[in-house]
């Protein structure tokens, strides 16, 4: 489900889809339905829409709960950076993580 304040820009090419898949594989374990499992920088909001080549929803990982978190992935291909918006939890918390260097692999907390 898309969130009203975010306009999605799905991957336009096979290479873009491959990039999204790789990022989701590298970071998916840290962005779960119960919260973020690693430390990432936080900013106020996504960068300007014109800077983002891809904006897509991330698949959910973790247990299914009523107040779970959902994530939107945004990629600035020119700067090789990504941003992840977290929405959900009690009271509809919204937080944006980034910039995160493309190629970063998460290290889930134990």
JSON list of C-alpha atoms in Angstrom, two decimals:
[
{"chain": "A", "resi": 1, "resn": "UNK", "atom": "CA", "xyz": [0.00, 0.00, 0.00]},
{"chain": "A", "resi": 2, "resn": "UNK", "atom": "CA", "xyz": [1.40, 3.41, -0.96]},
{"chain": "A", "resi": 3, "resn": "UNK", "atom": "CA", "xyz": [1.33, 6.20, 1.58]},
{"chain": "A", "resi": 4, "resn": "UNK", "atom": "CA", "xyz": [-0.35, 9.41, 0.48]},
{"chain": "A", "resi": 5, "resn": "UNK", "atom": "CA", "xyz": [2.69, 11.67, 0.97]},
{"chain": "A", "resi": 6, "resn": "UNK", "atom": "CA", "xyz": [5.00, 9.53, -1.15]},
{"chain": "A", "resi": 7, "resn": "UNK", "atom": "CA", "xyz": [4.64, 9.23, -4.92]},
{"chain": "A", "resi": 8, "resn": "UNK", "atom": "CA", "xyz": [6.16, 5.97, -6.08]},
{"chain": "A", "resi": 9, "resn": "UNK", "atom": "CA", "xyz": [8.61, 5.80, -9.01]},
{"chain": "A", "resi": 10, "resn": "UNK", "atom": "CA", "xyz": [8.95, 2.11, -9.69]},
{"chain": "A", "resi": 11, "resn": "UNK", "atom": "CA", "xyz": [12.14, 0.79, -11.33]},
{"chain": "A", "resi": 12, "resn": "UNK", "atom": "CA", "xyz": [12.00, 1.62, -15.06]},
{"chain": "A", "resi": 13, "resn": "UNK", "atom": "CA", "xyz": [14.57, -0.88, -16.31]},
{"chain": "A", "resi": 14, "resn": "UNK", "atom": "CA", "xyz": [15.78, -4.39, -15.52]},
{"chain": "A", "resi": 15, "resn": "UNK", "atom": "CA", "xyz": [19.01, -2.85, -14.16]},
{"chain": "A", "resi": 16, "resn": "UNK", "atom": "CA", "xyz": [17.01, -0.61, -11.82]},
{"chain": "A", "resi": 17, "resn": "UNK", "atom": "CA", "xyz": [14.97, -3.60, -10.62]},
{"chain": "A", "resi": 18, "resn": "UNK", "atom": "CA", "xyz": [18.19, -5.53, -10.03]},
{"chain": "A", "resi": 19, "resn": "UNK", "atom": "CA", "xyz": [19.54, -2.59, -7.98]},
{"chain": "A", "resi": 20, "resn": "UNK", "atom": "CA", "xyz": [16.35, -2.52, -5.88]},
{"chain": "A", "resi": 21, "resn": "UNK", "atom": "CA", "xyz": [16.49, -6.28, -5.33]},
{"chain": "A", "resi": 22, "resn": "UNK", "atom": "CA", "xyz": [20.13, -6.09, -4.23]},
{"chain": "A", "resi": 23, "resn": "UNK", "atom": "CA", "xyz": [19.45, -3.25, -1.78]},
{"chain": "A", "resi": 24, "resn": "UNK", "atom": "CA", "xyz": [16.47, -5.10, -0.34]},
{"chain": "A", "resi": 25, "resn": "UNK", "atom": "CA", "xyz": [18.61, -8.23, 0.07]},
{"chain": "A", "resi": 26, "resn": "UNK", "atom": "CA", "xyz": [21.41, -6.27, 1.77]},
{"chain": "A", "resi": 27, "resn": "UNK", "atom": "CA", "xyz": [19.22, -4.19, 4.09]},
{"chain": "A", "resi": 28, "resn": "UNK", "atom": "CA", "xyz": [15.93, -6.08, 4.44]},
{"chain": "A", "resi": 29, "resn": "UNK", "atom": "CA", "xyz": [16.96, -7.92, 7.62]},
{"chain": "A", "resi": 30, "resn": "UNK", "atom": "CA", "xyz": [17.42, -4.58, 9.42]},
{"chain": "A", "resi": 31, "resn": "UNK", "atom": "CA", "xyz": [14.12, -2.96, 8.41]},
{"chain": "A", "resi": 32, "resn": "UNK", "atom": "CA", "xyz": [11.50, -5.23, 9.98]},
{"chain": "A", "resi": 33, "resn": "UNK", "atom": "CA", "xyz": [7.87, -4.97, 11.01]},
{"chain": "A", "resi": 34, "resn": "UNK", "atom": "CA", "xyz": [8.98, -4.50, 14.62]},
{"chain": "A", "resi": 35, "resn": "UNK", "atom": "CA", "xyz": [11.56, -1.77, 13.94]},
{"chain": "A", "resi": 36, "resn": "UNK", "atom": "CA", "xyz": [15.04, -1.02, 12.66]},
{"chain": "A", "resi": 37, "resn": "UNK", "atom": "CA", "xyz": [17.67, -3.53, 13.75]},
{"chain": "A", "resi": 38, "resn": "UNK", "atom": "CA", "xyz": [20.84, -1.48, 13.08]},
{"chain": "A", "resi": 39, "resn": "UNK", "atom": "CA", "xyz": [21.97, 2.13, 13.46]},
{"chain": "A", "resi": 40, "resn": "UNK", "atom": "CA", "xyz": [21.56, 4.44, 10.45]},
{"chain": "A", "resi": 41, "resn": "UNK", "atom": "CA", "xyz": [21.64, 8.24, 10.13]},
{"chain": "A", "resi": 42, "resn": "UNK", "atom": "CA", "xyz": [18.25, 9.99, 10.37]},
{"chain": "A", "resi": 43, "resn": "UNK", "atom": "CA", "xyz": [17.10, 13.04, 8.40]},
{"chain": "A", "resi": 44, "resn": "UNK", "atom": "CA", "xyz": [13.87, 15.08, 8.46]},
{"chain": "A", "resi": 45, "resn": "UNK", "atom": "CA", "xyz": [12.51, 13.96, 5.08]},
{"chain": "A", "resi": 46, "resn": "UNK", "atom": "CA", "xyz": [13.33, 12.44, 1.70]},
{"chain": "A", "resi": 47, "resn": "UNK", "atom": "CA", "xyz": [15.46, 14.67, -0.57]},
{"chain": "A", "resi": 48, "resn": "UNK", "atom": "CA", "xyz": [13.71, 16.55, -3.39]},
{"chain": "A", "resi": 49, "resn": "UNK", "atom": "CA", "xyz": [11.71, 14.23, -5.63]},
{"chain": "A", "resi": 50, "resn": "UNK", "atom": "CA", "xyz": [13.77, 15.24, -8.69]},
{"chain": "A", "resi": 51, "resn": "UNK", "atom": "CA", "xyz": [16.91, 13.78, -7.05]},
{"chain": "A", "resi": 52, "resn": "UNK", "atom": "CA", "xyz": [15.33, 10.35, -6.57]},
{"chain": "A", "resi": 53, "resn": "UNK", "atom": "CA", "xyz": [15.38, 7.96, -9.52]},
{"chain": "A", "resi": 54, "resn": "UNK", "atom": "CA", "xyz": [13.44, 5.17, -7.79]},
{"chain": "A", "resi": 55, "resn": "UNK", "atom": "CA", "xyz": [10.88, 5.20, -4.98]},
{"chain": "A", "resi": 56, "resn": "UNK", "atom": "CA", "xyz": [9.35, 1.83, -4.14]},
{"chain": "A", "resi": 57, "resn": "UNK", "atom": "CA", "xyz": [7.87, -0.08, -1.23]},
{"chain": "A", "resi": 58, "resn": "UNK", "atom": "CA", "xyz": [10.09, -2.56, 0.58]},
{"chain": "A", "resi": 59, "resn": "UNK", "atom": "CA", "xyz": [8.75, -6.05, 1.27]},
{"chain": "A", "resi": 60, "resn": "UNK", "atom": "CA", "xyz": [7.83, -6.67, 4.89]},
{"chain": "A", "resi": 61, "resn": "UNK", "atom": "CA", "xyz": [10.06, -8.89, 6.99]},
{"chain": "A", "resi": 62, "resn": "UNK", "atom": "CA", "xyz": [9.31, -9.97, 10.53]},
{"chain": "A", "resi": 63, "resn": "UNK", "atom": "CA", "xyz": [6.20, -10.94, 12.44]},
{"chain": "A", "resi": 64, "resn": "UNK", "atom": "CA", "xyz": [2.79, -9.66, 11.34]},
{"chain": "A", "resi": 65, "resn": "UNK", "atom": "CA", "xyz": [1.46, -7.33, 14.03]},
{"chain": "A", "resi": 66, "resn": "UNK", "atom": "CA", "xyz": [-1.30, -4.71, 13.97]},
{"chain": "A", "resi": 67, "resn": "UNK", "atom": "CA", "xyz": [0.97, -1.68, 14.51]},
{"chain": "A", "resi": 68, "resn": "UNK", "atom": "CA", "xyz": [3.86, -2.90, 12.36]},
{"chain": "A", "resi": 69, "resn": "UNK", "atom": "CA", "xyz": [6.27, -0.68, 10.49]},
{"chain": "A", "resi": 70, "resn": "UNK", "atom": "CA", "xyz": [6.22, -0.31, 6.69]},
{"chain": "A", "resi": 71, "resn": "UNK", "atom": "CA", "xyz": [9.13, 1.01, 4.63]},
{"chain": "A", "resi": 72, "resn": "UNK", "atom": "CA", "xyz": [9.57, 2.98, 1.43]},
{"chain": "A", "resi": 73, "resn": "UNK", "atom": "CA", "xyz": [12.94, 2.83, -0.34]},
{"chain": "A", "resi": 74, "resn": "UNK", "atom": "CA", "xyz": [14.19, 5.86, -2.31]},
{"chain": "A", "resi": 75, "resn": "UNK", "atom": "CA", "xyz": [17.35, 5.78, -4.40]},
{"chain": "A", "resi": 76, "resn": "UNK", "atom": "CA", "xyz": [19.46, 8.70, -5.60]},
{"chain": "A", "resi": 77, "resn": "UNK", "atom": "CA", "xyz": [21.39, 6.91, -8.36]},
{"chain": "A", "resi": 78, "resn": "UNK", "atom": "CA", "xyz": [23.53, 9.94, -9.24]},
{"chain": "A", "resi": 79, "resn": "UNK", "atom": "CA", "xyz": [24.97, 10.14, -5.70]},
{"chain": "A", "resi": 80, "resn": "UNK", "atom": "CA", "xyz": [24.81, 6.36, -5.08]},
{"chain": "A", "resi": 81, "resn": "UNK", "atom": "CA", "xyz": [22.79, 6.94, -1.91]},
{"chain": "A", "resi": 82, "resn": "UNK", "atom": "CA", "xyz": [19.52, 5.62, -0.61]},
{"chain": "A", "resi": 83, "resn": "UNK", "atom": "CA", "xyz": [16.93, 6.63, 1.92]},
{"chain": "A", "resi": 84, "resn": "UNK", "atom": "CA", "xyz": [14.36, 4.53, 3.74]},
{"chain": "A", "resi": 85, "resn": "UNK", "atom": "CA", "xyz": [11.17, 5.99, 5.19]},
{"chain": "A", "resi": 86, "resn": "UNK", "atom": "CA", "xyz": [9.68, 4.13, 8.14]},
{"chain": "A", "resi": 87, "resn": "UNK", "atom": "CA", "xyz": [5.97, 4.58, 8.88]},
{"chain": "A", "resi": 88, "resn": "UNK", "atom": "CA", "xyz": [3.90, 2.85, 11.53]},
{"chain": "A", "resi": 89, "resn": "UNK", "atom": "CA", "xyz": [4.04, 1.79, 15.12]},
{"chain": "A", "resi": 90, "resn": "UNK", "atom": "CA", "xyz": [1.99, 3.31, 17.89]},
{"chain": "A", "resi": 91, "resn": "UNK", "atom": "CA", "xyz": [0.75, 6.73, 16.81]},
{"chain": "A", "resi": 92, "resn": "UNK", "atom": "CA", "xyz": [1.97, 6.40, 13.20]},
{"chain": "A", "resi": 93, "resn": "UNK", "atom": "CA", "xyz": [5.63, 7.27, 13.74]},
{"chain": "A", "resi": 94, "resn": "UNK", "atom": "CA", "xyz": [7.43, 8.50, 10.64]},
{"chain": "A", "resi": 95, "resn": "UNK", "atom": "CA", "xyz": [11.24, 8.53, 10.34]},
{"chain": "A", "resi": 96, "resn": "UNK", "atom": "CA", "xyz": [13.60, 8.78, 7.35]},
{"chain": "A", "resi": 97, "resn": "UNK", "atom": "CA", "xyz": [16.94, 6.99, 7.45]},
{"chain": "A", "resi": 98, "resn": "UNK", "atom": "CA", "xyz": [19.75, 8.16, 5.20]},
{"chain": "A", "resi": 99, "resn": "UNK", "atom": "CA", "xyz": [21.75, 8.93, 3.36]},
{"chain": "A", "resi": 100, "resn": "UNK", "atom": "CA", "xyz": [22.94, 5.34, 3.25]},
{"chain": "A", "resi": 101, "resn": "UNK", "atom": "CA", "xyz": [25.60, 4.42, 0.71]},
{"chain": "A", "resi": 102, "resn": "UNK", "atom": "CA", "xyz": [24.40, 2.00, -1.98]},
{"chain": "A", "resi": 103, "resn": "UNK", "atom": "CA", "xyz": [26.12, -1.31, -1.23]},
{"chain": "A", "resi": 104, "resn": "UNK", "atom": "CA", "xyz": [25.77, -1.02, 2.55]},
{"chain": "A", "resi": 105, "resn": "UNK", "atom": "CA", "xyz": [24.91, -4.30, 4.26]},
{"chain": "A", "resi": 106, "resn": "UNK", "atom": "CA", "xyz": [23.07, -4.19, 7.56]},
{"chain": "A", "resi": 107, "resn": "UNK", "atom": "CA", "xyz": [24.34, -5.77, 10.73]},
{"chain": "A", "resi": 108, "resn": "UNK", "atom": "CA", "xyz": [21.20, -6.75, 12.70]},
{"chain": "A", "resi": 109, "resn": "UNK", "atom": "CA", "xyz": [21.42, -6.30, 16.45]},
{"chain": "A", "resi": 110, "resn": "UNK", "atom": "CA", "xyz": [21.41, -9.55, 18.37]}
]
